[in-house]
Coordinates of C-alpha atoms in Angstrom, one line a residue:
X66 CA -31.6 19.9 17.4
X67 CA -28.0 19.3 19.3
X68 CA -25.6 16.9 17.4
X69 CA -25.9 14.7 20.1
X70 CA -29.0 14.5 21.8
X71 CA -30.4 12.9 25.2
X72 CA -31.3 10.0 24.0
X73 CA -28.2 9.4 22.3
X74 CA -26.0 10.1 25.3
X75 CA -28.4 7.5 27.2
X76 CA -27.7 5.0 24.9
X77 CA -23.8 5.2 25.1
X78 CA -23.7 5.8 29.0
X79 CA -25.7 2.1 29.0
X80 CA -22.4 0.3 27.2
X81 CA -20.0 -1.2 28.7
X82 CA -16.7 0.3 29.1
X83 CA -13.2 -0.9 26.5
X84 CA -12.1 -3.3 29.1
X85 CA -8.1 -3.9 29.9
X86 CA -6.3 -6.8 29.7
X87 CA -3.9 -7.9 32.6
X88 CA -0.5 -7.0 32.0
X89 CA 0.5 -10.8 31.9
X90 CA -2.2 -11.5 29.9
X91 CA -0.9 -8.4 27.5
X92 CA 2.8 -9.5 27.4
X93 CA 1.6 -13.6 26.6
X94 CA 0.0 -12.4 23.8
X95 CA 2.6 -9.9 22.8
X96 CA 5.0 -12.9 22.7
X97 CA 2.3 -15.3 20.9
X98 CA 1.7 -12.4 18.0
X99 CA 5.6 -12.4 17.4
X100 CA 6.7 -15.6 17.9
X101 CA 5.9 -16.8 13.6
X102 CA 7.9 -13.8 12.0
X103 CA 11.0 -14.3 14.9
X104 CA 14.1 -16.2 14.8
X105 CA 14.6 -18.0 18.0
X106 CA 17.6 -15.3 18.7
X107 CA 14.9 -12.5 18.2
X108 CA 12.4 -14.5 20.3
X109 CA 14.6 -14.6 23.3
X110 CA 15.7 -11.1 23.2
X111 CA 11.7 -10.8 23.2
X112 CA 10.9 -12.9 26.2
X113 CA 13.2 -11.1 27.9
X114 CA 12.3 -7.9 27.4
X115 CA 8.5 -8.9 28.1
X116 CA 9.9 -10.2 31.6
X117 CA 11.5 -6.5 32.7
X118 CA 8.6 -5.0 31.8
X119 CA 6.4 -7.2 34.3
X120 CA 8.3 -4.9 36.6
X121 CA 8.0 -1.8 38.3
X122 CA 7.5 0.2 34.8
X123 CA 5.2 -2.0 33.5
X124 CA 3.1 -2.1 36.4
X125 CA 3.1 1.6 36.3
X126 CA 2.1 1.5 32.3
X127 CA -1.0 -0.7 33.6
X128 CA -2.0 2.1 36.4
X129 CA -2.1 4.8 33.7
X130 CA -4.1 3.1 31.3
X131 CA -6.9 1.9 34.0
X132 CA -6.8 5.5 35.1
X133 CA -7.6 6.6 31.1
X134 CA -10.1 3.6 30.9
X135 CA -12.2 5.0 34.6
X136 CA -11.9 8.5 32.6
X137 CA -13.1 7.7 29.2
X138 CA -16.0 6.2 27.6
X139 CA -13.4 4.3 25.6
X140 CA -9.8 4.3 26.2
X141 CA -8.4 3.4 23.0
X142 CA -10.1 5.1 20.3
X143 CA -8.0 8.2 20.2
X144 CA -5.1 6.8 19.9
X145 CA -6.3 3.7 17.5
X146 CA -7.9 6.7 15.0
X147 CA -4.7 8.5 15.2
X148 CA -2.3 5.9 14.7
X149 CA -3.8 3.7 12.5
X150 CA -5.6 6.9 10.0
X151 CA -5.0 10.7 10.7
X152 CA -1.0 10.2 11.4
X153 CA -0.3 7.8 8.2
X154 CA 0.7 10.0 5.3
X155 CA 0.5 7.6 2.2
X156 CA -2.4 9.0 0.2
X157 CA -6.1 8.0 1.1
X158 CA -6.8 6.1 -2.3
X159 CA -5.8 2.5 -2.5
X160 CA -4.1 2.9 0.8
X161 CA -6.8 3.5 2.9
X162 CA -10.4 4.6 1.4
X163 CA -12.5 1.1 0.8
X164 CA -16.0 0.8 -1.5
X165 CA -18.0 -1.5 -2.4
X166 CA -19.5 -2.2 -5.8
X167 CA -23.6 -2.8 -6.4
X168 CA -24.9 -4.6 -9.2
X169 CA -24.9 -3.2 -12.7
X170 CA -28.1 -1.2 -13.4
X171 CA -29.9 -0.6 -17.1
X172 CA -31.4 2.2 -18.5
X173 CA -33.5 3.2 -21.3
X174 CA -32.4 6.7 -21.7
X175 CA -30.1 9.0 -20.0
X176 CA -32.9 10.6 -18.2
X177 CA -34.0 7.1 -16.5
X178 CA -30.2 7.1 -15.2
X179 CA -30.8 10.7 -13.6
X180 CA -34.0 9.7 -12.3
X181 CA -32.2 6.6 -10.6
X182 CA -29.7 9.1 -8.9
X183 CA -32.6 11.2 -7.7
X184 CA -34.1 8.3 -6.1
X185 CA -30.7 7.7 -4.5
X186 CA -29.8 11.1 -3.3
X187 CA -34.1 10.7 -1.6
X188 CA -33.0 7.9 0.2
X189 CA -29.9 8.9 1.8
X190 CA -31.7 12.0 3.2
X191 CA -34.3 10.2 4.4
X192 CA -31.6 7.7 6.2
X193 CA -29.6 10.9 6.9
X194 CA -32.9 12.4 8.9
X195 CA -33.8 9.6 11.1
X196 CA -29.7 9.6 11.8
X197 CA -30.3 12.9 13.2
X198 CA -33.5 12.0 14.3
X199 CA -32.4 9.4 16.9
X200 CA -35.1 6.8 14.6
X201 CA -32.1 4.3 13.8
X202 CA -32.7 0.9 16.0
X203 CA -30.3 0.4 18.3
X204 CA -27.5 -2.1 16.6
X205 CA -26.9 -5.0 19.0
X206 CA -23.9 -8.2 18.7
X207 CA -25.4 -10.8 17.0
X208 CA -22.4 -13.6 17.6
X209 CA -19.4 -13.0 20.6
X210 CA -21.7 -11.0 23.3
X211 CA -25.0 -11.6 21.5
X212 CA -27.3 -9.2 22.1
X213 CA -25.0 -6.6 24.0
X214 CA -26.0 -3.0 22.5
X215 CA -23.3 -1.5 20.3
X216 CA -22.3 2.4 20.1
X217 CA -24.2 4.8 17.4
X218 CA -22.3 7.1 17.3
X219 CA -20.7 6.2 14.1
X220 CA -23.7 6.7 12.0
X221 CA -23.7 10.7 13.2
X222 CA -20.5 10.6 11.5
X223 CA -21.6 8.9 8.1
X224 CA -22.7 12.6 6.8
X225 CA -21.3 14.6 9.1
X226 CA -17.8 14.2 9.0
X227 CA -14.3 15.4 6.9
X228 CA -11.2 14.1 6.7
X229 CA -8.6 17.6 6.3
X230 CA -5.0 16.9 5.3
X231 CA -2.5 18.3 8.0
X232 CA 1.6 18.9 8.8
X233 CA 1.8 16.7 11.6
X234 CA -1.3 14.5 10.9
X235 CA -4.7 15.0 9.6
X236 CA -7.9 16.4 11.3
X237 CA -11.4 15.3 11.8
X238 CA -13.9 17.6 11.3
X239 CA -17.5 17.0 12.2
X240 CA -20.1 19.7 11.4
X241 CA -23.9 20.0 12.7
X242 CA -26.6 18.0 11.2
X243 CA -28.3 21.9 9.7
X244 CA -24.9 22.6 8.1
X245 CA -24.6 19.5 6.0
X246 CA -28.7 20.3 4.2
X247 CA -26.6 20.7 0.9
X248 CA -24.9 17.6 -1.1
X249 CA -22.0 17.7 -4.0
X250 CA -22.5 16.2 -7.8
X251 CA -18.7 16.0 -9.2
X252 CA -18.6 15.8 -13.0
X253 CA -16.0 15.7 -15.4
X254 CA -14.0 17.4 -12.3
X255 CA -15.9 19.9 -11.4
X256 CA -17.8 20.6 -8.4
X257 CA -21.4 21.7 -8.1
X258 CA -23.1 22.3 -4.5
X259 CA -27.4 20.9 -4.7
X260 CA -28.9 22.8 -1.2
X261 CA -31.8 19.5 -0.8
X262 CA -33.3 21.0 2.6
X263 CA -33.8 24.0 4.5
X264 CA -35.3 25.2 7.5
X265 CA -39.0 24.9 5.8
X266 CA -38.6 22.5 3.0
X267 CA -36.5 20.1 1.0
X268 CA -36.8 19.7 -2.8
X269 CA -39.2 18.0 -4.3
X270 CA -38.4 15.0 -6.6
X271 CA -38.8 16.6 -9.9
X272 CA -36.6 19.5 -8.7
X273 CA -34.1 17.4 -7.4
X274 CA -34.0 15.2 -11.1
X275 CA -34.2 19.0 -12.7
X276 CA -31.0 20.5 -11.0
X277 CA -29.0 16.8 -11.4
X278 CA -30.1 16.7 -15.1
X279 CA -28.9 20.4 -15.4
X280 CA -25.6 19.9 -13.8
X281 CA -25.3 16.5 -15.6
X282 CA -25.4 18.7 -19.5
X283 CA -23.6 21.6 -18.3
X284 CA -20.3 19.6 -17.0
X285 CA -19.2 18.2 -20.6
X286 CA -16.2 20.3 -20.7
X287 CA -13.1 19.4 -18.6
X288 CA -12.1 21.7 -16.0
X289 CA -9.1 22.5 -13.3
X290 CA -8.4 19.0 -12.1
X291 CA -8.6 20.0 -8.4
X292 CA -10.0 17.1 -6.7
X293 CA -6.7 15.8 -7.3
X294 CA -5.1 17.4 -4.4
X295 CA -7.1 14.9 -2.4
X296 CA -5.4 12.2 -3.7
X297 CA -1.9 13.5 -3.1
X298 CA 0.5 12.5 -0.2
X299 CA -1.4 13.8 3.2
X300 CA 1.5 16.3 4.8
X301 CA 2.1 17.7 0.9
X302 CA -1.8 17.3 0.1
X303 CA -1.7 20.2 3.3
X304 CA 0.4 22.1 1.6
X305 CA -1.6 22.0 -1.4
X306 CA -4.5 23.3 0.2
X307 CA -3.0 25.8 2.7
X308 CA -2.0 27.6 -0.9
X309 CA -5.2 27.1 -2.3
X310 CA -7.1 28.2 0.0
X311 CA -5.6 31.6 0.8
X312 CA -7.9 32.8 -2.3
X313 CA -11.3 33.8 -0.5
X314 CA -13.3 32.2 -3.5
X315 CA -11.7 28.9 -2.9
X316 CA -12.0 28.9 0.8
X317 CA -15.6 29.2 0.6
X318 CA -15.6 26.5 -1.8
X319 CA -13.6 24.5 -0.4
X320 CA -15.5 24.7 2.9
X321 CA -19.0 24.1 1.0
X322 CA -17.7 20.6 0.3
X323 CA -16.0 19.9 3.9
X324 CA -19.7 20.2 5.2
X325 CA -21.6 18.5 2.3
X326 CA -23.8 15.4 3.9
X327 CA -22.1 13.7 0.6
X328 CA -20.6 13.4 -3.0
X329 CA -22.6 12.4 -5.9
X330 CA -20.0 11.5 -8.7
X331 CA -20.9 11.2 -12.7
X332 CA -18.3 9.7 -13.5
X333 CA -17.7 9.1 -17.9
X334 CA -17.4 5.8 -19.3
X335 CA -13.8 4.5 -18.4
X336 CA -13.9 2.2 -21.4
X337 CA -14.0 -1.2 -19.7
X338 CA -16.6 -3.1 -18.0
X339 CA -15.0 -6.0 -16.4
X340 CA -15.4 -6.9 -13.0
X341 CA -12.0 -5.8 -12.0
X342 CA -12.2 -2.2 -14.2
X343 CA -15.2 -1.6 -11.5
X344 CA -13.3 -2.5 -8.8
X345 CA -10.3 -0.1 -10.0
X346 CA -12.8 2.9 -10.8
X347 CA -14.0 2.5 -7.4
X348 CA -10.6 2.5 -5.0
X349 CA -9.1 5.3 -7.5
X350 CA -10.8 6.2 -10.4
X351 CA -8.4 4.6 -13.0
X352 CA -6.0 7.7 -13.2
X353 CA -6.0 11.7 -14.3
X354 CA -7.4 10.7 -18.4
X355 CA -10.2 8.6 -16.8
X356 CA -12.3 9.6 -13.6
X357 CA -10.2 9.9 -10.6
X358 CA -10.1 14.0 -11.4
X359 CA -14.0 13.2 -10.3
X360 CA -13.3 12.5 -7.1
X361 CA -13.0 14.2 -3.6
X362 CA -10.9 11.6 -1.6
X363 CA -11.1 13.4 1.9
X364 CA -14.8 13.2 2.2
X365 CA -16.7 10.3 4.3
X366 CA -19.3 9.1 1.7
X367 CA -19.3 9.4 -1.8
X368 CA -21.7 7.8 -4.2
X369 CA -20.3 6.8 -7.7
X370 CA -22.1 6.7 -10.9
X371 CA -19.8 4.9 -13.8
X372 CA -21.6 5.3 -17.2
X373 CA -20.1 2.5 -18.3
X374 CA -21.0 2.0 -22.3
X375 CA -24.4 3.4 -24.5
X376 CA -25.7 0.9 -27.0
X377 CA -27.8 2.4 -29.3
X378 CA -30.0 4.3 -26.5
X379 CA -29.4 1.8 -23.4
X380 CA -27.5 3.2 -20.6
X381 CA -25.7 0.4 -18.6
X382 CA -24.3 2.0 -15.2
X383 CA -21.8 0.5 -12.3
X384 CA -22.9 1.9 -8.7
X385 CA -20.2 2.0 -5.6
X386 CA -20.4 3.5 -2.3
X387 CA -16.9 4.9 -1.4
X388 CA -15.7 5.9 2.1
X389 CA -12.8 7.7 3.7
X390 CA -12.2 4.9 6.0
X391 CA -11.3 6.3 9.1
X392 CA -15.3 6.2 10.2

């Protein structure tokens, strides 16, 4: 199946182009956006500048945008994802990456709480196939514009992309619906790779609950804290990586997890269970003694576990979606 299919392209070539703004109608708002932060001084200098630019150059600045918006399906988004994500270097957690938190779940025993994270990883496949499928309904406006179709193409990124740390700025990598079959369970730092389909098959429930429940009691040792290069500065979180990955081993490893549809993380009890001590373990983990060694900041979706507290032989768990957020 090709990443983007025919029905897919249909879709998009039936939207509506990003539409331009007049130049006057670009420079009155210009001046309307700064007028609350300016002194009247500033202001003036301002207004006068917006008035040269109704010139000759801006009137050449409008000519080269229409000619980017006749050539592409939208003229904006390249530079918006640049500017706005892959060029700003302060790390990705708490800067960037948002979450959300679900409400806390109980369980009986441990093995209820890896059943429950079986059932989770099912369901995002099976939202993760009809992605790939082309089965999602077609998302319309439902207020400004009701009912004007709006562009899929995000979900193909919601397992299929990877945000890599660069020099100059960072890359976005998208990989192929068959290379992402596999997903990621981080525990206590380290890294495990669960291959959930193939060409013939995928795993079967029990499996699935077999190999989580396997990683789950083979991870109670601490390991090398690498996830933590993903929470580093972006330009020095490249150099990190460009050093790592010169061994083959971690390459391959490394890779592996670029192209994972996700990240399960089993994260250990971070010895507080307010509302706020969620909210923290989701946007960073709460720090290198608590779980934000669990963590691979550079990937699109990850799905957090928080074992929150065990009384007597009750399980009580927080659940948060987390996202690199330039999707």
């Amino acid at each position: 199946m090709p990443f983007i299919d025919d029905a897919l392209i249909q879709k998009d070539i039936a939207l509506p182009k990003l539409p331009i703004p007049s130049l006057e109608l670009t420079l009155q708002n210009f001046k309307f956006a700064t007028v609350a932060f300016l002194t009247d001084e500033e202001f003036e200098t301002v207004s006068e500048a917006c008035k040269e630019l109704e010139g000759a150059s801006g009137s050449a600045i409008q000519r080269c945008l229409l000619d980017r918006q006749e050539k592409q399906d939208n003229w904006a988004y390249d530079w918006w994802l640049e500017d706005m994500y892959l060029k700003n270097s302060l790390p990705l957690p708490i800067h960037s990456n948002p979450g959300m938190i679900f409400p806390r779940e109980t369980f009986k025993t441990t093995e209820e709480f890896i059943r429950y994270v079986s059932c989770f990883v099912e369901e995002a496949y099976k939202f993760k196939i009809k992605i790939d499928r082309n089965l999602i309904p077609q998302d319309r406006a439902s207020s400004r514009e009701r009912n004007q179709p709006l562009c899929m193409l995000q979900y193909k990124r919601i397992f299929s992309s990877y945000r890599e740390s660069g020099y100059s700025k960072d890359n976005l990598l998208e990989y192929e619906p068959n290379n992402n079959s596999h997903f990621i369970v981080a525990a206590k730092g380290q890294f495990f790779v669960v291959q959930y389909m193939t060409e013939k098959s995928t795993l079967s429930f029990e499996d699935l609950y077999i190999e989580l429940a396997q990683i789950y009691k083979s991870s109670q040792q601490q390991q090398e804290k690498v996830g933590l290069l993903t929470a580093a500065e972006r330009r020095h979180s490249a150099t990190l990586f460009e050093n790592l990955m010169k061994d083959k081993q971690n390459n391959d490893n490394v890779c592996t997890i670029r192209s994972a549809a996700f990240i399960i993380c089993l994260d250990d009890n971070p010895g507080t269970d307010s509302e706020s001590g969620r909210m923290a373990q989701m946007i960073h983990g709460g720090g290198v003694s608590k779980n934000s060694t669990n963590r691979w900041f550079n990937k699109t979706m990850q799905v957090l576990t928080i074992i929150l507290l065990f009384i007597f032989v009750t399980v009580y768990v927080a659940v948060t979606v987390y996202a690199e957020h330039n999707l």
